[in-house]
Amino acid sequence: MLRSQAARLICNSRVVTAKRTLSLAARAVSATPSVRSTMARGPSPLVAARGLKQINFGGTVETVYERADWPREKLLDYFKNDTFALIGYGSQGYGQGLNLRDNGMNVVLGVRKNGASWKAAIEDGWVPGENLFEVEEAVKKGTYVMNLLSDAAQSETWSTIKPLLKKGQTLYFSHGFSPVFSDLTHVVPPKDLDVILVAPKGSGRTVRSLFKEGRGINSSYAVWNDVTGKAHEKSQALAVAIGSGYVYQTTFEKEVNSDLYGERGCLMGGIHGMFLAQYEVLRENGHSPSESFNETVEEATQSLYPLVGKYGMDYMYDACSTTARRGALDWYPIFKNALKPVFQDLYASTKNGTETKRSLEFNSQPDYREKLEAELQTIRSMEIWRVGKEVRKLRPENN
């Protein structure tokens, strides 16, 4: 397959990307406000004043906001009179809470006392009575109420949280799920509060790890209510405060539709299904578990996908062997045509609330954790992932 070209992809990368170097350099320079206007070429891929950058994404101009627009000193001044009441300490609560705390924000955490999240928070340095409280007390303390409970938990606790909200507070979400599908969740945000959203494009663990590395995750932001006229500004500033590198605008509806769609598609469900299908066909045709796993998963995740992420799919077509290139060019339209109807059905199921209903019904069951564990155990027991566990042990960095 493409393994025969692995060395060339690495050793010849400077040659392959030479023609890109000037373009990349020019793009980087064009992002510098002081010289942007003098470096512009053609349709001006990046023009605007600092803090309002309009970038041409493949022909569509969008506005983005960057971390450089909100340095730490500016954040500290902007939020100097605010307290962030962060409700829930799951994946996003963990990442966003610790990043806010490390950025010097005044943060209090609200979780169920003596539960698993309470104990995890104490291990991470949150102090009961100082910045760790039960949910109701935390909500009362916050000028920003950051509802980062799970989707099902937001629905279950809304009747408790909503009466505690008061005029002047800002209500924050990281997922449009609850307000958008309020007919199912019963989460109807008050009309007299600013209601905003910042949705990191990754798990809370990634939000945290990229922040600690001095980088930043990409995030979207949206505004549901803008009572004060400052909701957009609040969203942009808070996005940076929780660890975002750059931020683009969306709506609550578009965020939840794209998020649910992506999780079930290329991000997890779709890619897992494709891995399984390819692996099973190889095994059915006499290939060993090791060979089948390496050709399906290891080569993709360790060699090729990182390069796609860094340079793009067009780079892979430029860099791979003529045989691999010919096969990929011939087969990608076949895969696209076969899969597009599935993705169309998936998007429709997301938009019409079917996926939301399914999630709420399952995750609200008293024994959902046991049922979920049984399904996850099925995945852990699959040959492909048991093989993968052994293959990972053989990587040089693990020896």
Short mmCIF file of C-alpha atoms in Angstrom, two decimals, residues 73-253:
data_model
loop_
_atom_site.label_atom_id
_atom_site.label_comp_id
_atom_site.label_asym_id
_atom_site.label_seq_id
_atom_site.Cartn_x
_atom_site.Cartn_y
_atom_site.Cartn_z
CA GLU A 73 -3.51 41.07 30.87
CA LYS A 74 -6.49 42.18 28.79
CA LEU A 75 -8.52 39.17 29.93
CA LEU A 76 -7.74 39.88 33.57
CA ASP A 77 -8.90 43.46 33.17
CA TYR A 78 -12.01 42.53 31.17
CA PHE A 79 -13.15 39.92 33.69
CA LYS A 80 -11.83 41.64 36.84
CA ASN A 81 -15.29 41.95 38.38
CA ASP A 82 -16.57 38.54 37.30
CA THR A 83 -16.88 35.12 38.90
CA PHE A 84 -17.19 32.08 36.69
CA ALA A 85 -19.49 29.46 38.20
CA LEU A 86 -18.55 26.33 36.31
CA ILE A 87 -21.21 23.63 36.73
CA GLY A 88 -20.05 20.08 36.14
CA TYR A 89 -16.57 18.55 36.12
CA GLY A 90 -16.69 16.12 33.24
CA SER A 91 -14.48 16.36 30.18
CA GLN A 92 -15.15 20.02 29.32
CA GLY A 93 -15.57 21.11 32.92
CA TYR A 94 -12.14 19.71 33.72
CA GLY A 95 -10.36 21.31 30.77
CA GLN A 96 -12.07 24.68 30.76
CA GLY A 97 -12.09 25.02 34.55
CA LEU A 98 -8.39 24.41 35.01
CA ASN A 99 -7.50 26.66 32.06
CA LEU A 100 -9.60 29.50 33.47
CA ARG A 101 -8.00 29.02 36.86
CA ASP A 102 -4.50 29.01 35.41
CA ASN A 103 -5.32 32.15 33.42
CA GLY A 104 -6.02 33.92 36.71
CA MET A 105 -9.80 34.07 36.44
CA ASN A 106 -11.99 33.91 39.53
CA VAL A 107 -13.57 30.47 39.14
CA VAL A 108 -15.83 28.47 41.44
CA LEU A 109 -16.81 24.91 40.65
CA GLY A 110 -20.26 23.47 41.30
CA VAL A 111 -20.75 19.70 41.53
CA ARG A 112 -22.61 17.19 43.67
CA LYS A 113 -20.94 16.97 47.06
CA ASN A 114 -18.90 13.81 47.70
CA GLY A 115 -19.66 12.41 44.24
CA ALA A 116 -17.00 11.21 41.83
CA SER A 117 -16.60 14.69 40.30
CA TRP A 118 -16.26 16.27 43.75
CA LYS A 119 -13.45 13.89 44.63
CA ALA A 120 -11.75 14.39 41.24
CA ALA A 121 -11.93 18.15 41.68
CA ILE A 122 -10.23 17.97 45.08
CA GLU A 123 -7.45 15.90 43.54
CA ASP A 124 -6.99 18.68 40.97
CA GLY A 125 -6.60 21.33 43.65
CA TRP A 126 -10.13 22.69 44.02
CA VAL A 127 -10.83 23.50 47.67
CA PRO A 128 -14.24 22.90 49.31
CA GLY A 129 -15.70 26.12 50.69
CA GLU A 130 -13.15 28.21 48.78
CA ASN A 131 -13.70 27.46 45.09
CA LEU A 132 -15.59 24.16 45.25
CA PHE A 133 -19.28 24.17 46.14
CA GLU A 134 -22.48 22.32 45.52
CA VAL A 135 -24.28 23.33 42.33
CA GLU A 136 -26.89 25.65 43.85
CA GLU A 137 -24.35 27.66 45.84
CA ALA A 138 -21.99 27.96 42.89
CA VAL A 139 -24.76 29.27 40.60
CA LYS A 140 -25.58 31.99 43.12
CA LYS A 141 -21.94 33.12 43.24
CA GLY A 142 -21.39 33.43 39.48
CA THR A 143 -21.72 36.39 37.18
CA TYR A 144 -21.13 33.79 34.46
CA VAL A 145 -22.94 30.46 34.90
CA MET A 146 -21.16 27.90 32.75
CA ASN A 147 -23.42 24.88 32.33
CA LEU A 148 -21.00 22.11 31.39
CA LEU A 149 -23.02 19.18 32.68
CA SER A 150 -23.69 16.33 30.27
CA ASP A 151 -26.61 16.86 27.90
CA ALA A 152 -28.83 14.46 29.83
CA ALA A 153 -27.82 16.01 33.17
CA GLN A 154 -28.60 19.51 31.89
CA SER A 155 -32.12 18.36 31.13
CA GLU A 156 -32.51 16.68 34.52
CA THR A 157 -31.17 19.61 36.57
CA TRP A 158 -32.65 22.56 34.66
CA SER A 159 -35.67 22.84 36.94
CA THR A 160 -33.24 23.36 39.84
CA ILE A 161 -30.83 25.71 38.10
CA LYS A 162 -33.23 28.00 36.21
CA PRO A 163 -34.90 29.55 39.30
CA LEU A 164 -31.45 30.47 40.65
CA LEU A 165 -30.51 32.52 37.58
CA LYS A 166 -30.88 36.26 37.98
CA LYS A 167 -30.72 39.34 35.81
CA GLY A 168 -27.18 40.47 35.15
CA GLN A 169 -25.73 36.97 34.92
CA THR A 170 -24.50 35.46 31.67
CA LEU A 171 -25.52 31.88 30.88
CA TYR A 172 -22.90 29.86 29.01
CA PHE A 173 -22.98 26.54 27.18
CA SER A 174 -20.40 24.56 25.22
CA HIS A 175 -22.99 22.68 23.18
CA GLY A 176 -26.20 23.86 21.56
CA PHE A 177 -27.94 20.59 22.39
CA SER A 178 -30.12 21.68 25.32
CA PRO A 179 -31.47 25.04 24.10
CA VAL A 180 -31.91 23.98 20.47
CA PHE A 181 -33.87 20.83 21.31
CA SER A 182 -35.77 22.41 24.19
CA ASP A 183 -38.93 20.51 23.24
CA LEU A 184 -37.08 17.39 24.35
CA THR A 185 -34.72 18.78 27.02
CA HIS A 186 -37.05 21.44 28.48
CA VAL A 187 -34.05 23.77 28.75
CA VAL A 188 -35.42 27.21 27.81
CA PRO A 189 -32.89 29.98 28.58
CA PRO A 190 -34.28 33.12 30.27
CA LYS A 191 -34.88 35.97 27.85
CA ASP A 192 -33.42 38.62 30.17
CA LEU A 193 -29.89 37.17 30.28
CA ASP A 194 -27.04 37.12 27.80
CA VAL A 195 -26.84 33.50 26.64
CA ILE A 196 -23.66 32.48 24.84
CA LEU A 197 -21.80 29.41 23.66
CA VAL A 198 -18.16 28.47 23.13
CA ALA A 199 -17.64 25.03 21.65
CA PRO A 200 -14.04 23.74 21.57
CA LYS A 201 -13.37 21.44 18.62
CA GLY A 202 -12.08 18.62 20.77
CA SER A 203 -12.46 16.90 24.11
CA GLY A 204 -11.86 18.69 27.38
CA ARG A 205 -8.67 16.70 27.80
CA THR A 206 -7.41 18.15 24.52
CA VAL A 207 -8.50 21.63 25.56
CA ARG A 208 -6.31 21.19 28.62
CA SER A 209 -3.30 19.51 27.00
CA LEU A 210 -3.03 22.06 24.17
CA PHE A 211 -3.26 24.88 26.70
CA LYS A 212 -0.46 23.38 28.78
CA GLU A 213 1.66 23.05 25.64
CA GLY A 214 1.25 26.76 25.02
CA ARG A 215 -0.98 26.16 22.03
CA GLY A 216 -4.74 26.54 21.71
CA ILE A 217 -7.68 24.55 20.44
CA ASN A 218 -9.96 25.85 17.68
CA SER A 219 -13.42 26.82 18.92
CA SER A 220 -16.69 28.18 17.63
CA TYR A 221 -18.85 30.71 19.42
CA ALA A 222 -22.52 31.63 19.19
CA VAL A 223 -25.00 34.00 20.80
CA TRP A 224 -28.54 32.98 21.78
CA ASN A 225 -29.52 36.20 23.60
CA ASP A 226 -27.70 39.52 23.46
CA VAL A 227 -29.42 41.57 26.15
CA THR A 228 -26.45 43.79 27.01
CA GLY A 229 -25.12 44.31 23.51
CA LYS A 230 -21.85 42.73 24.67
CA ALA A 231 -22.64 39.03 24.21
CA HIS A 232 -20.43 38.63 21.14
CA GLU A 233 -17.49 40.30 22.87
CA LYS A 234 -18.03 38.19 25.98
CA SER A 235 -18.02 35.03 23.89
CA GLN A 236 -14.81 35.91 22.08
CA ALA A 237 -12.99 36.85 25.28
CA LEU A 238 -14.19 33.81 27.19
CA ALA A 239 -13.23 31.53 24.31
CA VAL A 240 -9.64 32.67 24.68
CA ALA A 241 -9.80 32.49 28.48
CA ILE A 242 -10.76 28.79 28.37
CA GLY A 243 -7.83 28.00 26.06
CA SER A 244 -8.88 28.64 22.47
CA GLY A 245 -6.32 29.57 19.83
CA TYR A 246 -8.76 31.01 17.34
CA VAL A 247 -12.53 31.38 17.31
CA TYR A 248 -15.12 31.55 14.53
CA GLN A 249 -18.79 32.42 14.72
CA THR A 250 -21.67 30.01 14.28
CA THR A 251 -25.19 29.61 15.69
CA PHE A 252 -26.46 27.33 18.44
CA GLU A 253 -28.39 25.36 15.80
#
